[in-house]
GROMACS .gro file of C-alpha atoms in nm:
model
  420
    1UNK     CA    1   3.820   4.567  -1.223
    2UNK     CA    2   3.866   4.614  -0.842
    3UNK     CA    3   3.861   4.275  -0.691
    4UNK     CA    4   3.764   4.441  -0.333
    5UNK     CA    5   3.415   4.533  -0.438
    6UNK     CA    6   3.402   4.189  -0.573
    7UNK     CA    7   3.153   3.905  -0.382
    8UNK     CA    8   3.363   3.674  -0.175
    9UNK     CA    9   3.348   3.371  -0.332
   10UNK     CA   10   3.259   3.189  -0.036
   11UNK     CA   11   2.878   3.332  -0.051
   12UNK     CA   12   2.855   3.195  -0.423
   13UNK     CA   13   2.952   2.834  -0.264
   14UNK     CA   14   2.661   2.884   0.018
   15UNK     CA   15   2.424   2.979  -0.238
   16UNK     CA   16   2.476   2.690  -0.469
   17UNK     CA   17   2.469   2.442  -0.163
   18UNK     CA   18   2.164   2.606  -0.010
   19UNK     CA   19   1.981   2.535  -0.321
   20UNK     CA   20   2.086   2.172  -0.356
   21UNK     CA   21   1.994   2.124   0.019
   22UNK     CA   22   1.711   2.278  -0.069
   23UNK     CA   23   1.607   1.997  -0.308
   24UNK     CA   24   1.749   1.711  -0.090
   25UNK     CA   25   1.517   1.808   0.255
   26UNK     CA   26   1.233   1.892   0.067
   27UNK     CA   27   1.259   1.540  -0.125
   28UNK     CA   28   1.370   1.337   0.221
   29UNK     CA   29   1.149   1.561   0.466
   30UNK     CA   30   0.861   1.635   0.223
   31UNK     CA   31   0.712   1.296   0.212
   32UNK     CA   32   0.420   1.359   0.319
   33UNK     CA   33   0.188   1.426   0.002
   34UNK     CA   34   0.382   1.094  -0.115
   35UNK     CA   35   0.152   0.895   0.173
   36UNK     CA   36  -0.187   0.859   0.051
   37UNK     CA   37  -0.091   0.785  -0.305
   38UNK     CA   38   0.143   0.545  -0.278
   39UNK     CA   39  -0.063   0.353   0.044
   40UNK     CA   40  -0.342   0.340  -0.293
   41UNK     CA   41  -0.139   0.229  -0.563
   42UNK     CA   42   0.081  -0.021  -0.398
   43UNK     CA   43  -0.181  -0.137  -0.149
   44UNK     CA   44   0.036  -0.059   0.180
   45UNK     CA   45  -0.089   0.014   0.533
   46UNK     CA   46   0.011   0.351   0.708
   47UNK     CA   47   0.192   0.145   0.922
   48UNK     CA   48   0.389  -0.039   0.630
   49UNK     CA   49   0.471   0.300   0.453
   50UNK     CA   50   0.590   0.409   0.757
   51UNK     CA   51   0.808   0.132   0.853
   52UNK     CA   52   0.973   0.195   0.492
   53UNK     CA   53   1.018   0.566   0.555
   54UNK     CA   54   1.129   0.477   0.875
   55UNK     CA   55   1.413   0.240   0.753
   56UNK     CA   56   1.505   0.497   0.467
   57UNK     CA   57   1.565   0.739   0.765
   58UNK     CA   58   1.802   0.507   0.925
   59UNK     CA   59   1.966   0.455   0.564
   60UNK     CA   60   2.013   0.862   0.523
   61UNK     CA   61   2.143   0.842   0.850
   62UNK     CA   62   2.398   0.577   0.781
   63UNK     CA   63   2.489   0.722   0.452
   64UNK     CA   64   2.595   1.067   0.617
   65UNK     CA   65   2.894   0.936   0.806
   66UNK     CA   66   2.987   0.715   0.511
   67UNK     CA   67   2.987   1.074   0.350
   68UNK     CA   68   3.182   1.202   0.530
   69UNK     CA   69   3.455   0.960   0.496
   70UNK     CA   70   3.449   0.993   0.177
   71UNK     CA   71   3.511   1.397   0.177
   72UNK     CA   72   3.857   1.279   0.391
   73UNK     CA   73   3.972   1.050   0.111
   74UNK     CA   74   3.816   1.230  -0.219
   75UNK     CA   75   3.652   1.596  -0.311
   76UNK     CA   76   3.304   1.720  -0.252
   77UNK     CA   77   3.283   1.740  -0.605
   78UNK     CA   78   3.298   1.358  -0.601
   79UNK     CA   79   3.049   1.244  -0.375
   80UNK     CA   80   2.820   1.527  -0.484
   81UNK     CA   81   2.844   1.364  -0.855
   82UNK     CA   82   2.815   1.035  -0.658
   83UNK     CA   83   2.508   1.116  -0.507
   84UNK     CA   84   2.340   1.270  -0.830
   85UNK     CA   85   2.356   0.943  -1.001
   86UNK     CA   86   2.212   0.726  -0.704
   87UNK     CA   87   1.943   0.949  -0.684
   88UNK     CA   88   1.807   0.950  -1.030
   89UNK     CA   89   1.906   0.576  -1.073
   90UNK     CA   90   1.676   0.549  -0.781
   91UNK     CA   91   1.395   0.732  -0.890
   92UNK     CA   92   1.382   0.570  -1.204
   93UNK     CA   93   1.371   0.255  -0.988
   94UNK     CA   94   1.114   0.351  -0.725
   95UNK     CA   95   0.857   0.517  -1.019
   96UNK     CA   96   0.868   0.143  -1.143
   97UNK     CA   97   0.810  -0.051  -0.859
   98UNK     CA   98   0.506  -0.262  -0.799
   99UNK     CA   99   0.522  -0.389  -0.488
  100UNK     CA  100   0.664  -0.335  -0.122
  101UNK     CA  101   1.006  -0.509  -0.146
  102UNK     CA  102   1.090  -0.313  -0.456
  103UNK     CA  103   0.955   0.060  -0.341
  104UNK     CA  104   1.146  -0.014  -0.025
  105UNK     CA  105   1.523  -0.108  -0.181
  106UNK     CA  106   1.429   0.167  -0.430
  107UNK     CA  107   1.258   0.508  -0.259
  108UNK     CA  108   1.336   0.366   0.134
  109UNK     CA  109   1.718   0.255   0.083
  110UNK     CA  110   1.918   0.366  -0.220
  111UNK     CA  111   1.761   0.689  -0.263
  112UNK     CA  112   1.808   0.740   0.077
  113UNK     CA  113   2.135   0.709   0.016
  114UNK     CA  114   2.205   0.900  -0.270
  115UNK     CA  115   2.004   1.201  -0.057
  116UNK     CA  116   2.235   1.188   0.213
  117UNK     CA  117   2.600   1.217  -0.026
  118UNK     CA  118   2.417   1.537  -0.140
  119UNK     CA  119   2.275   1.642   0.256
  120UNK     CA  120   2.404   1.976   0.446
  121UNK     CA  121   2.651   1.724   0.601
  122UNK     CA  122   2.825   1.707   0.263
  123UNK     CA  123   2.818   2.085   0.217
  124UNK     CA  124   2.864   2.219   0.594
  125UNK     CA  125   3.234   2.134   0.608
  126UNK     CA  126   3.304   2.315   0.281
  127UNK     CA  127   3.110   2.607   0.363
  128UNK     CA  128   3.295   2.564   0.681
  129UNK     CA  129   3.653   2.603   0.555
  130UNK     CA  130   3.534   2.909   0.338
  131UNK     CA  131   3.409   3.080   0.668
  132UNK     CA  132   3.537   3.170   0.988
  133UNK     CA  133   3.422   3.484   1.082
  134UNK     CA  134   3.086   3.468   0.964
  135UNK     CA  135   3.067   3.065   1.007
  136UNK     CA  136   2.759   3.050   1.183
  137UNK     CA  137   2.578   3.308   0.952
  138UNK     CA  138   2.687   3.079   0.656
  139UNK     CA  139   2.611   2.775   0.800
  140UNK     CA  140   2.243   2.964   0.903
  141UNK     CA  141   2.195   3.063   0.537
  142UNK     CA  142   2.276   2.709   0.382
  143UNK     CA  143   1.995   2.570   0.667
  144UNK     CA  144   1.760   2.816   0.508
  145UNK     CA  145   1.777   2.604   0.185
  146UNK     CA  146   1.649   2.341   0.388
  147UNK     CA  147   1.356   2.539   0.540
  148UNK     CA  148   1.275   2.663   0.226
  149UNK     CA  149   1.279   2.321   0.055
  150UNK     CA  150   1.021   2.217   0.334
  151UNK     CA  151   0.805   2.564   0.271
  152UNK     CA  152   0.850   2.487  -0.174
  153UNK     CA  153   0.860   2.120  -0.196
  154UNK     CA  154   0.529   1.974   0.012
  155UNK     CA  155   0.300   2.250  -0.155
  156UNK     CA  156   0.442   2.205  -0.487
  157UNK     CA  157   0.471   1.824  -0.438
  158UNK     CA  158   0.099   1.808  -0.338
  159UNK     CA  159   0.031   2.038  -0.640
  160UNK     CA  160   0.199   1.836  -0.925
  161UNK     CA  161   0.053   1.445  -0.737
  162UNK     CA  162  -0.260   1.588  -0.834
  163UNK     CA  163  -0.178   1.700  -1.149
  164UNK     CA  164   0.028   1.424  -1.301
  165UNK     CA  165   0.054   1.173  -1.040
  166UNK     CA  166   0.345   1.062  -0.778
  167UNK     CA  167   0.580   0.866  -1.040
  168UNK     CA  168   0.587   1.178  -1.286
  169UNK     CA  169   0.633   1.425  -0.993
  170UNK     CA  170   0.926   1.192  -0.897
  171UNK     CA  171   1.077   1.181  -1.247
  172UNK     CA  172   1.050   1.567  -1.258
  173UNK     CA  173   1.258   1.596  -0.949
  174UNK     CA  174   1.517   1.371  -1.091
  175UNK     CA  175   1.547   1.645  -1.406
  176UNK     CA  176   1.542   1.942  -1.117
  177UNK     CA  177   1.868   1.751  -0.945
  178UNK     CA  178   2.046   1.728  -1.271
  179UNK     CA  179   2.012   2.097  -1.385
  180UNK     CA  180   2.092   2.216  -0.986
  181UNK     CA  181   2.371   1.929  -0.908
  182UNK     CA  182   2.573   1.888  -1.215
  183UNK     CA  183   2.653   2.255  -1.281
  184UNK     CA  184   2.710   2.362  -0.934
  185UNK     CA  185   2.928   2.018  -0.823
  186UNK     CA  186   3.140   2.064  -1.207
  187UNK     CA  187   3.185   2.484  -1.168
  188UNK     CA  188   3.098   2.615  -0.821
  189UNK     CA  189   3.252   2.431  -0.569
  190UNK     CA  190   3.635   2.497  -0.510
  191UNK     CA  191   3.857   2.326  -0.242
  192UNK     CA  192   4.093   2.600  -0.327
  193UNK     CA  193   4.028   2.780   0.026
  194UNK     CA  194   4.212   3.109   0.068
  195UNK     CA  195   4.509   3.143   0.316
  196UNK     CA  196   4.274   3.410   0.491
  197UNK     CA  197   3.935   3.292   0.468
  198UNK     CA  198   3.683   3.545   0.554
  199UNK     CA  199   3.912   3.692   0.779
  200UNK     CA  200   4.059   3.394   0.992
  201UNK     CA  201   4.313   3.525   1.234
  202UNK     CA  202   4.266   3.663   1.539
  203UNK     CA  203   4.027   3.915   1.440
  204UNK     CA  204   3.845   3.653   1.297
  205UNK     CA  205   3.786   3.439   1.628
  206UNK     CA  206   3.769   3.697   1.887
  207UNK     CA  207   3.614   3.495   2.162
  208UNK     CA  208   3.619   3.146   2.033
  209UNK     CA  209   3.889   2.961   2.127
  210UNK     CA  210   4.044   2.736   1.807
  211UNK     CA  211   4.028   2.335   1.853
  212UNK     CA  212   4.384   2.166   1.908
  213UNK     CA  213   4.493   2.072   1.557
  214UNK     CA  214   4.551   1.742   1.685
  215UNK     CA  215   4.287   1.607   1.846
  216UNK     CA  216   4.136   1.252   1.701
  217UNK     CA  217   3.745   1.195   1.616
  218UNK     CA  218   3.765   0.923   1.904
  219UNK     CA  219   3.863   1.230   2.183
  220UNK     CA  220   3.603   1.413   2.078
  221UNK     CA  221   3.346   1.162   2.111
  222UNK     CA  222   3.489   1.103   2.449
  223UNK     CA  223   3.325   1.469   2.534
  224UNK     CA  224   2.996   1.497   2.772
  225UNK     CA  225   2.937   1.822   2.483
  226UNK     CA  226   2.973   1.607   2.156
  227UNK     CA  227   2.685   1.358   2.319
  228UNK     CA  228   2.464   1.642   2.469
  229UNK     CA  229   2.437   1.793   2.086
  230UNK     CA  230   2.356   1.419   1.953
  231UNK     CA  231   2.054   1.429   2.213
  232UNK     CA  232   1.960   1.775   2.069
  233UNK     CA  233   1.962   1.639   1.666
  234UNK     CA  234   1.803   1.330   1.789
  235UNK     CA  235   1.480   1.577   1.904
  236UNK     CA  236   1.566   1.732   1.591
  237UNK     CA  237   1.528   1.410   1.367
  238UNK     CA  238   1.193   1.284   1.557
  239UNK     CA  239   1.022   1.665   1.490
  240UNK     CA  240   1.115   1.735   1.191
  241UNK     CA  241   1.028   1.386   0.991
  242UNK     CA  242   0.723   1.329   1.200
  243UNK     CA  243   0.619   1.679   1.066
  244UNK     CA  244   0.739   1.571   0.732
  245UNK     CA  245   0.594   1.257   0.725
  246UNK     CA  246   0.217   1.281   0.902
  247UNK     CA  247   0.169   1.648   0.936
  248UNK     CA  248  -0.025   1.659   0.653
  249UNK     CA  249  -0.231   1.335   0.727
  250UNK     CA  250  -0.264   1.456   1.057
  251UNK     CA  251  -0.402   1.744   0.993
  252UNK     CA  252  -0.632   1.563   0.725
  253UNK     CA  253  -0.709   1.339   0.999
  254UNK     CA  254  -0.808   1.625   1.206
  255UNK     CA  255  -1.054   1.753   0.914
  256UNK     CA  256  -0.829   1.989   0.728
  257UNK     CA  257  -0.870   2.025   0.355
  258UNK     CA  258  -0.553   1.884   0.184
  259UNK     CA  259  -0.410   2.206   0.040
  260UNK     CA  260  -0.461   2.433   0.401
  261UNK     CA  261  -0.283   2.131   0.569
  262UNK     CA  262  -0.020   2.133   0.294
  263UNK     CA  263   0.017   2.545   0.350
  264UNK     CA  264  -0.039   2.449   0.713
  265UNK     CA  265   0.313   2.246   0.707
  266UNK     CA  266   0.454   2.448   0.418
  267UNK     CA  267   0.431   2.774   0.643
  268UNK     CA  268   0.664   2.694   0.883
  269UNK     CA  269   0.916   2.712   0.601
  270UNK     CA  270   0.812   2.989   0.503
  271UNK     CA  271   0.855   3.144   0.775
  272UNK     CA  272   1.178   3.014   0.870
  273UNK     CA  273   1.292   3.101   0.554
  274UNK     CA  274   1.301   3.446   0.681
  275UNK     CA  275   1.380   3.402   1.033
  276UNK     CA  276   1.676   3.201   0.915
  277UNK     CA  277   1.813   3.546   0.725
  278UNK     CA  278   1.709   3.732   1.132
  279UNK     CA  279   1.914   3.475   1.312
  280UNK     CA  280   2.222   3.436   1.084
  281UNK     CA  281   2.269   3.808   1.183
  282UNK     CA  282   2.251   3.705   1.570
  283UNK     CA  283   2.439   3.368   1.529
  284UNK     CA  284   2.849   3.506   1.600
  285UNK     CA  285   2.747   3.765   1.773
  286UNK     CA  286   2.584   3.606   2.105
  287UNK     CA  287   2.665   3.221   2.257
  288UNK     CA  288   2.541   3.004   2.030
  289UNK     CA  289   2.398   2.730   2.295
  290UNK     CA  290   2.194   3.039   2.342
  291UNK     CA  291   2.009   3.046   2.027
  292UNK     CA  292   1.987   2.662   2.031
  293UNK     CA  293   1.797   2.641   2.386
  294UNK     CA  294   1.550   2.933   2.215
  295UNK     CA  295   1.500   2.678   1.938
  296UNK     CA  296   1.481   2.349   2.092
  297UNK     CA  297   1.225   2.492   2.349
  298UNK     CA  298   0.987   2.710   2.143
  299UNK     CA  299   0.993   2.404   1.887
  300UNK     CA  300   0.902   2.141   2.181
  301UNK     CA  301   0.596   2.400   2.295
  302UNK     CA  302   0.496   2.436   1.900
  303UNK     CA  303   0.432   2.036   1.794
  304UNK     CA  304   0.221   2.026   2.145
  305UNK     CA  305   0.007   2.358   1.952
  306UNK     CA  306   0.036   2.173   1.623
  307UNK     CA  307  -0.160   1.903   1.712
  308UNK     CA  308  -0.430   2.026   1.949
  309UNK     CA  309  -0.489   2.360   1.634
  310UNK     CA  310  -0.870   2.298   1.594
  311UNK     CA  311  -0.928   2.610   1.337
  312UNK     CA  312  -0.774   2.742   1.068
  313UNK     CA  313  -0.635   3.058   1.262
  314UNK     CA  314  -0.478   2.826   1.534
  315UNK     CA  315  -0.262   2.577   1.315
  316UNK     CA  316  -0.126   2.891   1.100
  317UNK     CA  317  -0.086   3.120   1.417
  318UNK     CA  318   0.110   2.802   1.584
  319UNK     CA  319   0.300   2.682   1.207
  320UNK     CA  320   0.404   3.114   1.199
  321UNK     CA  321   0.518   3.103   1.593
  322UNK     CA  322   0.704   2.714   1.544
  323UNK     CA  323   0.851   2.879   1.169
  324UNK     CA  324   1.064   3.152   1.376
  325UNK     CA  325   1.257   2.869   1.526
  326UNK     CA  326   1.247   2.578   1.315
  327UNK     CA  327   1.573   2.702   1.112
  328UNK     CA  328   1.824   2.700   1.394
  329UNK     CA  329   1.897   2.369   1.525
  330UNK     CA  330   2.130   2.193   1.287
  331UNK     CA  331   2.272   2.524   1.187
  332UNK     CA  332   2.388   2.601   1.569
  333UNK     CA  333   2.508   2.230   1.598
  334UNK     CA  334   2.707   2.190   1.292
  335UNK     CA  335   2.891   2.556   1.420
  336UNK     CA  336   2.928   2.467   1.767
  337UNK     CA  337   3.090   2.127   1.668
  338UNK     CA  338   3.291   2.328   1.445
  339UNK     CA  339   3.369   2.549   1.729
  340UNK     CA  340   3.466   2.253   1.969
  341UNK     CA  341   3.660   2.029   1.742
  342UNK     CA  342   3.790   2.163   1.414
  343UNK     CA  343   3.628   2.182   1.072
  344UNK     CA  344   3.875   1.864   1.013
  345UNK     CA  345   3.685   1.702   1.191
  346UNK     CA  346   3.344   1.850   1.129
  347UNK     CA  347   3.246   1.600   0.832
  348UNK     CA  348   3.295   1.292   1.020
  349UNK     CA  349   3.135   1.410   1.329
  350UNK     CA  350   2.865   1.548   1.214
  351UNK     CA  351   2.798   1.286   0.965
  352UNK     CA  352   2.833   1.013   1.327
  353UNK     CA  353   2.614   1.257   1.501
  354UNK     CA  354   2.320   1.325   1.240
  355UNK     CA  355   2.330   0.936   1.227
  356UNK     CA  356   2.306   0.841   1.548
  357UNK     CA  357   2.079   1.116   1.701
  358UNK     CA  358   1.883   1.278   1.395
  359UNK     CA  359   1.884   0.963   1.200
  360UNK     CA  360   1.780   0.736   1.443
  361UNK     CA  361   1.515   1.024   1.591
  362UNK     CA  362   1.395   1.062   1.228
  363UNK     CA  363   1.324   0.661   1.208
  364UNK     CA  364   1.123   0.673   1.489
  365UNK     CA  365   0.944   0.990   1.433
  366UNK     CA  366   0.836   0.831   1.122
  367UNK     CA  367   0.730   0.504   1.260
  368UNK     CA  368   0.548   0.627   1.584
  369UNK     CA  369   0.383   0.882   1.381
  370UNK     CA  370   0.217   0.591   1.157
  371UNK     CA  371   0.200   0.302   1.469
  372UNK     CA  372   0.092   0.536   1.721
  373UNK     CA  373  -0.219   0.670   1.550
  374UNK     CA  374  -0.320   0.317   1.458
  375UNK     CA  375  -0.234   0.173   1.756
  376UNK     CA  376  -0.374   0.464   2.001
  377UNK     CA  377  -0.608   0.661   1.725
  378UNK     CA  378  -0.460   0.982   1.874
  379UNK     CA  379  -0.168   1.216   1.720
  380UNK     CA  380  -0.152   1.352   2.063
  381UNK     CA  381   0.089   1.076   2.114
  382UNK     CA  382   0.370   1.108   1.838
  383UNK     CA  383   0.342   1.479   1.840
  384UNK     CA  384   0.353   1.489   2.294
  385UNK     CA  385   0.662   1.288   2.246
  386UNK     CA  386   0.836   1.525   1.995
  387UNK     CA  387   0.719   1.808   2.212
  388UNK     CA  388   0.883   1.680   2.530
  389UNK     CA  389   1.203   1.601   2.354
  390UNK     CA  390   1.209   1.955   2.245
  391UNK     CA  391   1.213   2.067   2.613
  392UNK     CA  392   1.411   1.849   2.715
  393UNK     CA  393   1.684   1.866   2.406
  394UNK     CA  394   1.681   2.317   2.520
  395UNK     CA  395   1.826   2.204   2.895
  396UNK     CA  396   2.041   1.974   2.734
  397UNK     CA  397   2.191   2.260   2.480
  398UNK     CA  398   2.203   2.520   2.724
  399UNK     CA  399   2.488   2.340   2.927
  400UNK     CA  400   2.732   2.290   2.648
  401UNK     CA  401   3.031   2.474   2.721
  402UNK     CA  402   3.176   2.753   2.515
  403UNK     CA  403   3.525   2.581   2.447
  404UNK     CA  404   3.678   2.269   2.522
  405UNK     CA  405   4.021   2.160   2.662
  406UNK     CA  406   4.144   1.881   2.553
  407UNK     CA  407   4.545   1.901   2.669
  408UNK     CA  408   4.568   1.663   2.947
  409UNK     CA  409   4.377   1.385   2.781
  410UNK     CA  410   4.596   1.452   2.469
  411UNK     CA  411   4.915   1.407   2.716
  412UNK     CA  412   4.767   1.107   2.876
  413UNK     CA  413   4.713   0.922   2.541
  414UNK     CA  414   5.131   1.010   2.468
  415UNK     CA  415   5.255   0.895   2.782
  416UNK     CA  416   5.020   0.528   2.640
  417UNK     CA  417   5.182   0.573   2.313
  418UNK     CA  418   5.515   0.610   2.490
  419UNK     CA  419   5.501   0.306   2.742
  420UNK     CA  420   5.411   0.039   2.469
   0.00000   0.00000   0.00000
């Protein structure tokens, strides 16, 4: 058989991954149906839930660098597997719990954790080595498995709650994970990269300028770029989990019938599912800070039209317009940091960076989301904030530079090394 008319092997890698993120954003972001139920059963405030959603966001933040390390010293295969068995350990837990302190080390903190060893930050860098060429297309397609997750998961979750109830839906996740997890971590994913991957080489980079091989994680974080991209994921974070977390009551809140303001939220995944598949054809062939300013800033102007939609028209003319977008941003960052520093690197920055800007945006997406509508009895005022950070996170992205140069700080550093 002719091996050239063969699939590269690369694509069955991003397919596998985009599934399993697929199943990991739609659990951590798709939270949402999870509110009202679990506020009944185990007698919590919104403002309690949120505080434990909050903290398991800053626990899937924390867990992604730790990932990260981990790739350096092991195999993906190995913290994939790792992360399979926290996360059904966990859910065994968290279905069990019957009270606060136990739903919070069980759903807020180790399943947290087990989601983030099996998070795009895990599966960029491989997906990653297997591309150059068409890097940022990859890297768009594995983000649609997230957008789709958000688009499946909160419908479907919202579905099966009503059906069987929030512990069983949770146990039938923990079956989904095995079936997708432990076949594709045992017989998909190969560190065997080829010499030529996807047609590195000159050819292969034409107009982006490879990282110095040497360069350290602490000169990179050195860089005005590496911070400007944290300030973009930290938008990022605050959006996306305050969507995830009180769209749906928000939109309840605002007199929406549960299942249009699960389709309301589900839509923009839908949506982005296909724009994703548009943009991935755009993302190596114009400047990818580009793309990211469209993003940030038609996202920003979107959770501003999210939360003053009034009909049924408005919220899925705004949730179609926000869906274009809502695919690009950690697709765009994971490539440009890619770009700027070096897949070496990429795991270990991008796990520092999702913690310390999405991470720590997602925490307090969640929690405003909760305290502000208790504490003001508006929306306006979680979803105004994630609007202006949207704005603010396109200036911010449309400034990074194409390449970095990091020779005379390297030379300084040698002359130290030299001296002592």
């Amino acid at each position: 058989m002719d091996n050239s008319k063969r699939p590269y092997y690369g694509w069955y890698i991003v397919l596998s991954a985009s599934v399993i993120v697929l199943l990991t954003m739609g659990m951590r972001m798709g939270i949402g149906p999870f509110m009202e139920p679990v506020m009944v059963d185990l007698e919590l405030s919104r403002t309690d839930l949120s505080i434990i959603v909050a903290i398991g966001m800053i626990v899937y933040g924390i867990g992604m660098p730790l990932a990260g390390m981990l790739l350096k010293t092991f195999s993906t295969r190995f913290v994939m597997l790792t992360g399979l068995t926290v996360v059904c350990l966990s859910i065994v837990w968290t279905v069990n719990s019957t009270g606060s302190v136990s739903f919070l080390l069980s759903f807020g903190i180790f399943l947290s954790l087990g989601l983030a060893f099996l998070s795009n930050i895990s599966l960029s860098p491989i997906v990653s080595k297997w591309f150059v060429r068409q890097r940022g297309k990859a890297l768009f397609y594995l983000t649609t498995g997230g957008m789709a997750g958000i688009a499946v998961m909160t419908p479907l979750e919202t579905w099966l709650i009503h059906l069987v109830g929030w512990q069983q839906t949770l146990l039938i996740f923990a079956g989904v994970f095995i079936c997708i997890v432990l076949p594709s971590a045992i017989f998909i994913i190969r560190e065997d990269v080829p010499k030529e991957a996807d047609g590195a080489g000159a050819a292969g980079n034409k107009g982006r300028q490879e990282a110095p091989s040497d360069i350290t994680w602490k000169d990179a974080v050195k860089t005005r770029a590496y911070w400007q991209i944290v300030l973009g994921l930290f938008a990022c974070g605050f959006g996306m989990n305050l969507l995830g977390s009180h769209g749906v009551p928000m939109l309840m809140d605002h007199h929406y019938e549960p299942m249009v303001a699960s389709f309301g939220v589900g839509m923009i995944g839908i949506v982005a599912i296909f724009s994703s598949l548009f943009l991935a054809q755009l993302a190596d062939r114009f400047p990818r800070k580009n793309i990211l300013f469209l993003v940030y800033f038609v996202r920003g102007l979107g959770f501003l039209g999210l939360v003053l939609a009034t009909t049924n028209w408005q919220l899925f003319f705004v949730a179609i317009t926000g869906g274009l977008v809502w695919a690009g941003s950690i697709a765009m960052s994971t490539a440009i940091l890619s770009d700027l520093y070096g897949v070496r690197l990429l795991g270990i920055l991008n796990g520092w960076a999702f913690f310390i800007g999405h991470q720590i945006g997602a925490a307090l997406g969640s929690f405003l989301g909760g305290w502000g509508y208790e504490m003001f009895g508006t929306h306006l005022f979680s979803f105004g904030i994630a609007g202006l950070l949207g704005i603010i996170a396109s200036f911010a992205s449309i400034t990074l530079p194409q390449h970095l140069s990091f020779s005379k700080q390297l030379e300084l550093d040698k002359q130290r090394a030299l001296t002592k």
